[in-house]
Every structure is written in C-alpha cells, then in structure tokens.
Coordinates of C-alpha atoms and ligand atoms in Angstrom, one line a residue:
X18 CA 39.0 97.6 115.6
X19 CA 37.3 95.6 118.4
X20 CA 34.1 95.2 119.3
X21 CA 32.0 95.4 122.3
X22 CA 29.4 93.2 121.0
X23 CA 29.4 91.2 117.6
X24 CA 26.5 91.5 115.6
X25 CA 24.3 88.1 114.8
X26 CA 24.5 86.2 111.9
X27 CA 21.5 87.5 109.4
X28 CA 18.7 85.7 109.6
X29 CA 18.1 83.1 106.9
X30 CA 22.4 83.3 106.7
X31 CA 23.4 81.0 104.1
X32 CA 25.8 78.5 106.3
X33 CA 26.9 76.0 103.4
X34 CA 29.8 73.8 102.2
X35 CA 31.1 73.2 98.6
X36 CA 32.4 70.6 96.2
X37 CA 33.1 70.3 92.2
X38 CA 32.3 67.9 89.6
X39 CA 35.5 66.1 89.0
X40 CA 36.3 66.1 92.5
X41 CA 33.2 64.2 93.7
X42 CA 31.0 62.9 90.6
X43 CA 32.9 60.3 89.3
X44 CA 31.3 58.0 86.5
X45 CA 33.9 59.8 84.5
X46 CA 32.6 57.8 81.0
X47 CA 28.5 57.0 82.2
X48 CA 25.7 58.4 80.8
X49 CA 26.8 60.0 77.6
X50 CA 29.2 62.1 79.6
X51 CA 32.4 63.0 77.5
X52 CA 35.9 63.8 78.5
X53 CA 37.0 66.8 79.7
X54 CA 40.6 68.0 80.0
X55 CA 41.1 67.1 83.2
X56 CA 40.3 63.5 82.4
X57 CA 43.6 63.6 79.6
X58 CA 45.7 65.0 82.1
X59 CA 45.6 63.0 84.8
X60 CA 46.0 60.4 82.2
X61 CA 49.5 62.0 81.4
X62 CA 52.2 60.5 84.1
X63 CA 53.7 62.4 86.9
X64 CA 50.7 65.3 86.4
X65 CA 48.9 63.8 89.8
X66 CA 49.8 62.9 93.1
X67 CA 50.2 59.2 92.9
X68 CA 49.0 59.3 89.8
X69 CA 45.2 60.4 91.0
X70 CA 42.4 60.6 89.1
X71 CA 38.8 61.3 89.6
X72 CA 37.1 58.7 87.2
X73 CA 35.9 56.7 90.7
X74 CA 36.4 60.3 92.8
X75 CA 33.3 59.7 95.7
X76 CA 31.1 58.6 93.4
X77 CA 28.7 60.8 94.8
X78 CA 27.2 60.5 90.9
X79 CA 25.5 57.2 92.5
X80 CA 25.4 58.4 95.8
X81 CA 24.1 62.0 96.1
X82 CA 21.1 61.1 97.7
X83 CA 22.8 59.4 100.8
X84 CA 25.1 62.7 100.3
X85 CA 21.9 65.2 100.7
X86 CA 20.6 62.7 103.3
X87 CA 23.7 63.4 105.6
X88 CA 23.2 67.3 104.4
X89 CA 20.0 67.7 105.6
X90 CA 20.5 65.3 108.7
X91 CA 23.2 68.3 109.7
X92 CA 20.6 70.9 108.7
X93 CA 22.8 72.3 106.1
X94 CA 21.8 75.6 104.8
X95 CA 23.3 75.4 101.2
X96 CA 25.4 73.3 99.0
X97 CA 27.7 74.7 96.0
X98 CA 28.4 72.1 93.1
X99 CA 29.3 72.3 89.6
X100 CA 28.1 71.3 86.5
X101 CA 30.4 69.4 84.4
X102 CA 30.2 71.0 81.0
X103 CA 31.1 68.1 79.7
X104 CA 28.1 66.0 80.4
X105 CA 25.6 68.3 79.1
X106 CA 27.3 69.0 75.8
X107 CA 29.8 66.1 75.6
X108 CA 30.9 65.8 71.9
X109 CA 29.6 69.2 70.3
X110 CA 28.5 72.4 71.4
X111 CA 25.2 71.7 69.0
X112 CA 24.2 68.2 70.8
X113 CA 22.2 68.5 74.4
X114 CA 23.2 65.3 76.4
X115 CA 19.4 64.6 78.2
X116 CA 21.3 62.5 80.7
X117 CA 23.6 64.6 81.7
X118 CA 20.9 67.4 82.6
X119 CA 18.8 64.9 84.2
X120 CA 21.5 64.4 86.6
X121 CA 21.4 67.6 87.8
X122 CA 17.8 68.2 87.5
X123 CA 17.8 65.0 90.2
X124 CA 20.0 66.6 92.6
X125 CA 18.8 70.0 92.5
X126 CA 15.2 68.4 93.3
X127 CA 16.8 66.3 96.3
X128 CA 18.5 69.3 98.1
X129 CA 15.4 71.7 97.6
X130 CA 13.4 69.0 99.3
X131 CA 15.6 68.7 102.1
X132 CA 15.4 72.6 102.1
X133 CA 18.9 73.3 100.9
X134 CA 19.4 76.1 99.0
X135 CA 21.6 75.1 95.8
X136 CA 24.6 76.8 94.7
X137 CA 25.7 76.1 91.7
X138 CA 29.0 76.7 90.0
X139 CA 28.9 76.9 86.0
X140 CA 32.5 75.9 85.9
X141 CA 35.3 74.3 87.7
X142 CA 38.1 73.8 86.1
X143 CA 36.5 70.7 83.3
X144 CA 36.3 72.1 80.1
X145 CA 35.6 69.3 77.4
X146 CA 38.5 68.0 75.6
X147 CA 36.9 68.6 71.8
X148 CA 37.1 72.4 73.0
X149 CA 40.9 72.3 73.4
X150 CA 41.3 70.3 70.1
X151 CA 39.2 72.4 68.2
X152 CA 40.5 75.5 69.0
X153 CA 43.0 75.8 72.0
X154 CA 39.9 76.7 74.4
X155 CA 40.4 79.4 76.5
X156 CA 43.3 80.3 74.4
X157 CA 40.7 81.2 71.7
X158 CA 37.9 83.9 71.5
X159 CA 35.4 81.8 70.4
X160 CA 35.0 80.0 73.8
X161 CA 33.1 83.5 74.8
X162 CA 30.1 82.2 72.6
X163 CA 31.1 78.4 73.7
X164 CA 30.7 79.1 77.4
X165 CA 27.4 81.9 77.4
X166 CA 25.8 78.9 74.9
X167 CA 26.5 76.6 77.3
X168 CA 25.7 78.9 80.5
X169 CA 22.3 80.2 78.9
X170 CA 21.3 75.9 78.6
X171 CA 21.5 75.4 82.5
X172 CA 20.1 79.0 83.3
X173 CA 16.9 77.9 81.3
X174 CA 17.2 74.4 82.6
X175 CA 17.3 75.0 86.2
X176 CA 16.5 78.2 86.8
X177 CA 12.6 77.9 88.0
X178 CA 14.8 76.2 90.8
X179 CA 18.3 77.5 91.5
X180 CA 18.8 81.0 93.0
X181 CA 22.6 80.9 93.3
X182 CA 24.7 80.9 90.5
X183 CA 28.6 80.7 90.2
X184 CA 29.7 81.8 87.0
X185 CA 33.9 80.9 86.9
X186 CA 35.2 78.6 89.9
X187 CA 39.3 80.7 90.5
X188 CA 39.8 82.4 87.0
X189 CA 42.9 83.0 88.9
X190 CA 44.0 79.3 89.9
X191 CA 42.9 77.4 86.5
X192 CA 44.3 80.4 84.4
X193 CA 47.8 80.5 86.1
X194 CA 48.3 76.9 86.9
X195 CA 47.0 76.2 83.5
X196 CA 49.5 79.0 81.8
X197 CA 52.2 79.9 83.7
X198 CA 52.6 77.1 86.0
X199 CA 52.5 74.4 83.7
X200 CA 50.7 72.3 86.9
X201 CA 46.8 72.4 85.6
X202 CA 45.9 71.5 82.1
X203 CA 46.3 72.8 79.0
X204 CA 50.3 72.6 81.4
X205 CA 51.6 76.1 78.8
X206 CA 54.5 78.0 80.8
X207 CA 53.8 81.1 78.9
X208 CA 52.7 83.9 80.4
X209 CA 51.5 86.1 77.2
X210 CA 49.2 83.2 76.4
X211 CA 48.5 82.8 79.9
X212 CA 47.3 87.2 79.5
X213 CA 45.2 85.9 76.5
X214 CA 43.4 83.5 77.7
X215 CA 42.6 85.3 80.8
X216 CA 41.0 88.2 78.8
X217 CA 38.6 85.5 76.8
X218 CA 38.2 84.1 80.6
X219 CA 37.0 87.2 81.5
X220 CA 35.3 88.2 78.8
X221 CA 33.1 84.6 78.7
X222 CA 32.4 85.2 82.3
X223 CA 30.4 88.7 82.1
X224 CA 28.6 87.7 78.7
X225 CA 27.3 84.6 80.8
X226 CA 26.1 87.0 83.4
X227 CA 25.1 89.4 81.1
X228 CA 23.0 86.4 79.1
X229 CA 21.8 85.4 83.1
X230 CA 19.9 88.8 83.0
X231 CA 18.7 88.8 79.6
X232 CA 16.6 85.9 80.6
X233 CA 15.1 88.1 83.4
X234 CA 15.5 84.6 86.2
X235 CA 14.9 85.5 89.6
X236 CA 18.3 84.5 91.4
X237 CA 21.9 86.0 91.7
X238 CA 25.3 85.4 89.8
X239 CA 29.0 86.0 90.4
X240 CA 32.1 84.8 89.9
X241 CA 34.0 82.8 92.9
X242 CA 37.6 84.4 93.3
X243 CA 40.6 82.8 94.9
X244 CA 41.7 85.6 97.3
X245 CA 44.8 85.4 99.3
X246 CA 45.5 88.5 100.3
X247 CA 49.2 89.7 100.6
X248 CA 51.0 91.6 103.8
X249 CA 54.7 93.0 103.7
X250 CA 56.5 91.5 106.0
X251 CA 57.6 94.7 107.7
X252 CA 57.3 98.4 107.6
X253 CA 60.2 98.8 104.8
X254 CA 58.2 101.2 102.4
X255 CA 59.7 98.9 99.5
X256 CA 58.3 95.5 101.4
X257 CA 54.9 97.7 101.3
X258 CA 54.8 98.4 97.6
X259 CA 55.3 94.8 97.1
X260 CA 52.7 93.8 99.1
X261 CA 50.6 96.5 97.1
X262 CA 52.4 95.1 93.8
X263 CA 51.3 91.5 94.8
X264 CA 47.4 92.6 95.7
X265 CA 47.3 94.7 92.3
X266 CA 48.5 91.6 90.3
X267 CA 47.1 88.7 91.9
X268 CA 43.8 90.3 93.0
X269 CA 42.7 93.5 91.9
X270 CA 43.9 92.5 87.9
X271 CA 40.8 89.9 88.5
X272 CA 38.4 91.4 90.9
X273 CA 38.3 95.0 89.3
X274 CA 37.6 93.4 85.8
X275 CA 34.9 91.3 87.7
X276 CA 33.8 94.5 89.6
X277 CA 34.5 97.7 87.8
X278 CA 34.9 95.8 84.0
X279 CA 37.6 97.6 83.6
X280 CA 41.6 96.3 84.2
X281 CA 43.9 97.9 87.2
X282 CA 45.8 101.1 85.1
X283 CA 49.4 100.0 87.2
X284 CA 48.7 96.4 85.9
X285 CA 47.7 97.4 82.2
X286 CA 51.0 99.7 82.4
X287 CA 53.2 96.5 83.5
X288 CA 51.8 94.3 81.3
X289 CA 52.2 97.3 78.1
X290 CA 55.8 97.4 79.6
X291 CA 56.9 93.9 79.7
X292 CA 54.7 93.3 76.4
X293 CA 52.2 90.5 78.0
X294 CA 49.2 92.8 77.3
X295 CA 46.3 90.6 75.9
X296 CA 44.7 91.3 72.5
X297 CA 41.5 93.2 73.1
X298 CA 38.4 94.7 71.7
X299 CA 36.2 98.1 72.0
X300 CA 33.1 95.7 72.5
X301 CA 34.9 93.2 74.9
X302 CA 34.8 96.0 77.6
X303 CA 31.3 96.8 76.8
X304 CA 30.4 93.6 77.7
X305 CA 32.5 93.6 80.7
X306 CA 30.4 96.8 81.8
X307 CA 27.4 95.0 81.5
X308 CA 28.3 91.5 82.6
X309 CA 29.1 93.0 86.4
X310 CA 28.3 90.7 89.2
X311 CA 25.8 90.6 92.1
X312 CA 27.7 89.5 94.5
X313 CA 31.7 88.4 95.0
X314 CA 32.3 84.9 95.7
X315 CA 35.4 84.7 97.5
X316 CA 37.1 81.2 97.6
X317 CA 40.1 82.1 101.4
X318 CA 42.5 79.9 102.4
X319 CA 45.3 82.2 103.6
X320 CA 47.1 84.9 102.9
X321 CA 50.5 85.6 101.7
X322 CA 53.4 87.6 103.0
X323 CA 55.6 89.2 100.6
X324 CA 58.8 91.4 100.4
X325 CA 60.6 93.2 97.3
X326 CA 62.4 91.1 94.6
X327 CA 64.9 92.6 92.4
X328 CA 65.0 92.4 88.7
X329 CA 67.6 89.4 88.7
X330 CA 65.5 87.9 91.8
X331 CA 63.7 85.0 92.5
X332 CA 60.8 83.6 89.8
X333 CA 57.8 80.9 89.8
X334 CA 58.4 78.3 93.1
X335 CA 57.4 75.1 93.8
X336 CA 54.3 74.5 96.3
X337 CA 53.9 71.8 98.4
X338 CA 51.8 69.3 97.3
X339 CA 53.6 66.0 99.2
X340 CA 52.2 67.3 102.7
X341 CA 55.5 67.1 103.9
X342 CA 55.5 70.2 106.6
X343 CA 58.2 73.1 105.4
X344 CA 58.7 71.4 101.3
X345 CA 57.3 74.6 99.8
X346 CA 60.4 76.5 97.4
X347 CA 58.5 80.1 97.7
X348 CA 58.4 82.0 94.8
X349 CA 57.8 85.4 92.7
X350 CA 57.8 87.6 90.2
X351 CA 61.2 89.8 89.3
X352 CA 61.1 93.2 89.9
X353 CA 57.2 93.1 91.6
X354 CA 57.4 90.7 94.8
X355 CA 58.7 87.4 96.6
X356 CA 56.5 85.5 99.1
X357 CA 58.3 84.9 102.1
X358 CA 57.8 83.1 105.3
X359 CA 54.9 84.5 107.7
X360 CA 56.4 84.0 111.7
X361 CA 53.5 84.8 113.0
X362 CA 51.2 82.5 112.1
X363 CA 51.0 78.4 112.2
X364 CA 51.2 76.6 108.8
X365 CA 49.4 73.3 107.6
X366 CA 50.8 70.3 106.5
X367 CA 51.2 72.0 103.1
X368 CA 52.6 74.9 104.4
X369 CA 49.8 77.4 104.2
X370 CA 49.7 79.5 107.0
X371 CA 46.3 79.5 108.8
X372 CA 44.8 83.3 109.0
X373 CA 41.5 83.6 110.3
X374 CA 42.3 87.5 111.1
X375 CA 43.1 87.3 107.0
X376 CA 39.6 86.4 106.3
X377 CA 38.2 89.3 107.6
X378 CA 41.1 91.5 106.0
X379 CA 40.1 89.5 102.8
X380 CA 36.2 90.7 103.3
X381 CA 37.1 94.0 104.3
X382 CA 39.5 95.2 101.7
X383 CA 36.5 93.6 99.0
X384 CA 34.1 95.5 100.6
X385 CA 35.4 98.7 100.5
X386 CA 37.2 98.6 97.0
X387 CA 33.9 97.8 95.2
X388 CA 31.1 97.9 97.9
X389 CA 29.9 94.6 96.9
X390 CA 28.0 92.1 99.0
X391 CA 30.3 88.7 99.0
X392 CA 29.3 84.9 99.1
X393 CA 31.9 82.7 100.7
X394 CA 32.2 80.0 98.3
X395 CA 34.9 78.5 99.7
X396 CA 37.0 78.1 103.4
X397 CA 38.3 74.8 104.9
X398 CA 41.5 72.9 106.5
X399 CA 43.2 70.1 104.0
X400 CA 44.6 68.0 106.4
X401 CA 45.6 64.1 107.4
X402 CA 42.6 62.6 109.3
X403 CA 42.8 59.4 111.1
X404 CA 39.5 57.0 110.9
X405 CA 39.7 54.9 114.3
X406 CA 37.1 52.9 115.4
X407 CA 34.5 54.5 113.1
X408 CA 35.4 58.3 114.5
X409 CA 37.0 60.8 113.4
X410 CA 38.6 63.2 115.5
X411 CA 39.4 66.4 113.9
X412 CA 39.3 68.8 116.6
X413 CA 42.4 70.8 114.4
X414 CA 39.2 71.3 111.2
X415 CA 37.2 72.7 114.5
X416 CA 39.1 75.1 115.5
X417 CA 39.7 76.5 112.2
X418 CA 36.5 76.8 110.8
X419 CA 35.3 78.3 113.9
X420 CA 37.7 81.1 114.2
X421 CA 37.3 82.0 110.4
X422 CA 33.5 81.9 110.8
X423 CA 34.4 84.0 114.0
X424 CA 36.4 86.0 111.5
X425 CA 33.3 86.3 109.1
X426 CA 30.9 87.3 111.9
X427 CA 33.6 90.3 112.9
X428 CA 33.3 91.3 109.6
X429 CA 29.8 91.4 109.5
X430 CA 30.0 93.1 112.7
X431 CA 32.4 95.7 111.0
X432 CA 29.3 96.7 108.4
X433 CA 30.4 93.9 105.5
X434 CA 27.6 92.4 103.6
X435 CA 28.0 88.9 103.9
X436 CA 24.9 86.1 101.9
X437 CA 26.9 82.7 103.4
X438 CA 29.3 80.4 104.5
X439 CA 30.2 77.6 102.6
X440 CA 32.7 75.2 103.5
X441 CA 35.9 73.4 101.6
X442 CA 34.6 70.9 101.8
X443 CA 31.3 68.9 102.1
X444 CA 32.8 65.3 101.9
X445 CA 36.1 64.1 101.5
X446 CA 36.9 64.3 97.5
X447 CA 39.8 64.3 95.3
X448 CA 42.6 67.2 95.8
X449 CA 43.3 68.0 91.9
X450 CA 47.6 67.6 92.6
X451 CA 47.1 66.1 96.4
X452 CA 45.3 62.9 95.7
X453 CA 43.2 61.4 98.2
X454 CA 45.4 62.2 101.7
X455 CA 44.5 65.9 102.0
X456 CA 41.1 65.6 103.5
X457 CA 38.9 69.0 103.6
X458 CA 35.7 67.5 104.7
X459 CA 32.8 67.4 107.6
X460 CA 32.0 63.9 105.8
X461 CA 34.7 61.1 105.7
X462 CA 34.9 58.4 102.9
X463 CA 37.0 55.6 103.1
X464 CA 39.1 55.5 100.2
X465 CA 42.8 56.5 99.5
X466 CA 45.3 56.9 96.3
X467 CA 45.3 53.1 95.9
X468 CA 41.6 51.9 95.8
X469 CA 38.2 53.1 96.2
X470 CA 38.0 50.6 98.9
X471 CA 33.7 50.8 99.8
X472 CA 33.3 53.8 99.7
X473 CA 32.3 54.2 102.9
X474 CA 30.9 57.3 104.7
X475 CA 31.3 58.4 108.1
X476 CA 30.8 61.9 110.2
X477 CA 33.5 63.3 111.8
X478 CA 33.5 65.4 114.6
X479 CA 33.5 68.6 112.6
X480 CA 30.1 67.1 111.2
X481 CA 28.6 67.4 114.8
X482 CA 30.1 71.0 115.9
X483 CA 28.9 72.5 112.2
X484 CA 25.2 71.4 113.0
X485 CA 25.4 72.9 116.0
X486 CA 26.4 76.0 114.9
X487 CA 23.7 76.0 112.5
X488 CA 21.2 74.9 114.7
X489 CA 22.6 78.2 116.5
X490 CA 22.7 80.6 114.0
X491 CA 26.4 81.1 115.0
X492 CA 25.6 82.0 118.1
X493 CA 28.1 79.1 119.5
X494 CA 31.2 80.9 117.7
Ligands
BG6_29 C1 40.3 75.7 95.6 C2 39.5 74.9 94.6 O1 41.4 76.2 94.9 O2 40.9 75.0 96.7 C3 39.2 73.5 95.0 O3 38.4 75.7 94.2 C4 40.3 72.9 95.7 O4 38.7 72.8 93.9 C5 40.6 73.7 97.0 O5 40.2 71.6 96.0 C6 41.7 73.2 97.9 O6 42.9 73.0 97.2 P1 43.8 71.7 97.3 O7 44.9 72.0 96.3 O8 44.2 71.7 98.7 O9 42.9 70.6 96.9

C-alpha cells in the first residue's frame, strides 16, 4: 500500500552498524586468546579467497578506541560486535581467560561513554577449536551446556552495562555452509548431520535466553536471522508453492523454532519423509518454549526468486564469491525449488540483486507471522571502492542504504515494530570467502588480500550522509 505521509522514526531509534570478532579483532594468538575453528580453516588451502585470513583482520583489537572515536564523531546510535568465545574460555570450558573479558569490558566502557548503545552478539560463527576435537561441536548435544555456560559468563560480566544481546549470529548461514555446503568450517556435505546440529543449534540458543532471564538483567535478547525472502517468479501456482516451499525451509524451519519453539509441521513432514529428521527430546522443546526471544534480529541482503524443480532437477550451486558480475551457478533443492534469475531488479558485483522493496516484505511477513518487534542487525552493499586522493566516493553504498532505510521507515509506517538499524558494516573488515576486496563499510582501511599495509582509516562519503541522517532522525530519507 502507499502512503500519504510516512511516519517518523521513533524517538530514541536505534540507528547502528555491525561487525564480528574474526572479521575485525585480529590479534588472532594475543592475550591468552585460543584458536577457534575459523582460525584452522583458513589455514587449510583453497578454503579463502586468496587465501584470507583474519589473524591481522583491522586490528581494531589495538585500535577500537580510534574505531569508537570515528563512531561517536558520526553520532552513531549503536554498535553490534561479538564476543569471541574463544578468548574468554580459550583452552577449557572450566578456565576464565581475565584478558579476554577485560577486552571487552574496555570496549563496552568506550562506546557507553561516547553514548553508544552496545549490541552485542554472543556468537559469530568462532567456536574454539578444543570444542570440535572434543566432541564434534555443534554436532554434539553437549554444546547446549558448552554455549549457556559460556553465555551465562558474559551476561554476568557485562550485564550492569549491555542492554542488547545477540544470542546466535545466522544459525542459518554457519549451519548450512558449515554442513551442507562444505564452504564454512567444520566443511561436512551432509545434510542429516547438517539437521543435527541444527537442532543442538537451536536448542543452545533458547537455553542461553532462557539462562539470560533466569539472571533477571535488565536488557533484551534474540537471535539475528539471515532472511532472504523468496518470490516466484510468476503467477504459475507450481512457481508459487515453491516460493512458499523455499520460505518454509529456509526461513520459517528457523524463525518459527526461534518464535513459536516449535518446527514448521510441512518441514518436519519433509524432513520424516526424506529421513533427515534430527534426533530430539521431550525436554529439548520445553526449553525451546521457554527460551523464546524478545525481539527478531533480522540480518537482509536480498531476496531470492524461485521457480519449481523436479525430482531429477537441479541441486546445491555455486555462489559468487570472485566478484566477477553474472559467475553465480544458481542452485536448489530437488523436488522443493530452484532460484532463478530476478529481471527486475539490479545485482551487485556478486550477483545479489539489490531489493529495498524486499526489506520491507522481509519486516512485514516477520511481523505478522509472529507479531514480534525486530532489530535490524544487519543491511549493507559489499562492493569495490576506490581510495583516491584520501576520498572515497561511494555514492552506489548511498543510495542503497538510503532506500532500505526508506524501506524500513515504510514499514514502520505500515504498523511494524522496528528497535534499530544497524549497518553491514561499520569499517571495512574481512569478508569470511571474499577477502579483503568486498568492502561493506562507512569507514575505509587501507589494506588488501596481500598486506595489512598501515592500516589506515579514512571516511567515505557514506560516513558523512549516515551522520546526517542521524543527526535527522531519518528525516533526510
Ligand atoms: C552476513 C554475516 O552473512 O553477511 C557477516 O553475518 C557477513 O558476517 C555479511 O560478512 C556479508 O557477507 P559477505 O559474504 O559478503 O562477507
């Protein structure tokens, strides 16, 4: 529908942008930190773009405080991290690294006195190594304990302080990259353990938020989902019951256990069928009922368009992760849905189409399947940028954020409940499979896939327009 007027931004609006441990921390070995399984893998050759790695990353672990200078400079409203799990419990889930908390403690205390409101993600993607020795990590049901012991050590640690919790970072993206895909760590192509570990996943991730509220903090938790939602690409009623066949498995089969604790019945009935159900317990759903979120972080890039797929049609594709324009081999599932080219809307460099109309679908269809109010955790453009002369001018980051945050305010405008905005990303940092090249953020640094060069940080133009629009309250949009 369109509106005659669009409603304001909320006051007190949490306009933000995000980042994760491995992608920005660096100082991969200091401090007591241990490894963590993304630090083996990108070890392993031909795993990373140019062979990558985040051990160096931005070193924001030396720099944060020139980081939150620039934040607060801009008048940021919010900034999402994550903890790396392993530099709090490095080598044993009985053995608190001081150091590694006291990292944290030190950031936390820089943003809140630049009045930036942290937002802090409990996991993204870096679970230590000794976990996946011991006992296959998420493969196993004894990372339910792992992760709420670890959870319920930062809740007590910082939570006098942080008001914004993240509890899993894309469930979705490390689960089936890290099982099916065979392109994230632990690299299994196997989707009945990929089922498995997905169950502990979501198991882990309500008894953390169920432990959050047994400690009676003031603050909110959820978990950060990666939603893409999926169109048909025409009115064929098969086309549209794959595009409902692609939003049951790829979002609902997360967001409803999230929401309602409780798995999609068609999904439970497909996975029954093709015998990928996951091994499950009376009192893992009881948990799930009481581990429900207080809000749903939503993580939107684009969305996906999708037709039918036979039984004897097309499986897993190949993404684009060179940034060579039209590369992508699109994929699906047999029998359930193909993704297919979108004409009617642009694509970036790595071939994902740019939506902002999808956003608000995104909001939307959360919104009314479980009434929930919903944190954007994540939205950005990946993209080449060109330092020249000390400027960077990335009018093309510009015009995308500002029609998704357009996008957002519709929604709003629409009755959606929406806490923030946070950006993909704050500074440049490493893409997990696109190296250095595929730049997401208001803040440059000068570094590439071959050296970490200085270091260097500069603003780009998208710096200057998101200050304004804070500044604004969005009313610039
Ligand atoms: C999200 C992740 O999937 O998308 C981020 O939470 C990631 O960690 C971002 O960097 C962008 O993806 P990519 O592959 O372009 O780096």
């Amino acid at each position: 529908m369109q509106h005659k007027k669009l409603k304001d931004f909320p006051e007190g609006f949490l306009w933000g942008s995000a980042s994760a441990a491995y992608q920005v921390e660096g100082a991969w070995d200091e401090d007591g930190k241990g490894v963590s399984v993304w630090d083996t893998f990108v070890r392993i050759p031909g795993k990373t773009f140019k062979g990558t790695n985040g051990d160096v990353a931005v070193d924001h672990y030396h720099r944060f405080k020139e980081d939150v200078a620039l934040m607060a400079e801009q008048g940021l409203k919010a900034y999402r991290f994550s903890i790396a799990w392993s530099r709090i419990f490095p080598y044993n889930m009985q053995e608190v690294n001081e150091k590694g908390l006291q990292f944290y403690d030190g950031l936390i205390d820089e943003l809140l006195a630049n009045h930036i409101e942290p937002v802090v993600t409990l996991y993204h993607w870096d679970i230590p190594q000794y976990l996946q020795d011991d006992y296959l990590g998420w493969e196993s049901r004894q990372i339910i304990e792992d992760f709420t012991t670890y959870a319920e050590t930062v809740f007590r640690r910082y939570g006098d302080r942080v008001k914004y919790w993240v509890s899993l970072n894309e469930q979705n993206v490390f689960i089936s990259h890290g099982y099916l895909m065979a392109t994230h760590p632990p690299a299994v192509k196997d989707p009945k353990r990929m089922y498995q570990a997905n169950h502990y996943a979501n198991v882990a991730n309500a008894a953390a938020i169920k432990k959050f509220r047994s400690l009676g903090l003031d603050g909110q938790i959820g978990p950060s989902f990666a939603y893409s939602p999926g169109y048909p690409i025409d009115a064929r009623p098969e086309n549209i019951l794959a595009a409902e066949n692609f939003d049951e498995l790829n979002a609902y089969l997360w967001m409803d256990v999230y929401a309602k604790g409780e798995y999609p019945s068609v999904i439970w009935n497909w996975l029954e069928e093709n015998d990928l159900q996951p091994e499950t317990r009376p009192e893992d759903f009881k948990i799930l009922k009481a581990g429900k979120p207080d809000f749903m972080g939503v993580n939107y890039y684009k969305t996906s368009t999708v037709a039918a797929n036979p039984l004897d049609g097309v499986g897993i594709g190949t993404p684009n992760y060179s940034g060579e324009k039209g590369s992508t081999e699109r994929g699906g599932i047999p029998g359930v849905f193909k993704e297919v080219l979108n004409p009617f809307v642009e694509k970036t460099n790595w071939d994902w189409d740019i939506d902002p109309v999808g956003l608000r679908i995104a909001l939307r269809r959360i919104n009314s399947r479980y009434g929930l109010p919903i944190l954007i955790t994540e939205n950005g453009l990946g993209e080449y940028d060109k330092l020249k002369e000390g400027q960077i001018h990335d009018q093309y980051r510009i015009d995308y954020l500002n029609d998704h945050a357009k996008a957002v305010q519709e929604a709003i405008t629409d009755g959606v409940t929406v806490l923030g905005y946070c950006t993909w990303s704050y500074t440049d940092l490493l893409s997990w499979l696109n190296g250095y090249q595929k730049r997401y953020g208001f803040v440059y640094v000068d570094r590439d896939e071959d050296s970490p060069k200085e270091l260097k940080r500069y603003k780009k133009a998208s710096y200057y327009w998101y200050k304004e629009v804070i500044e604004q309250n969005g009313k610039n949009l």
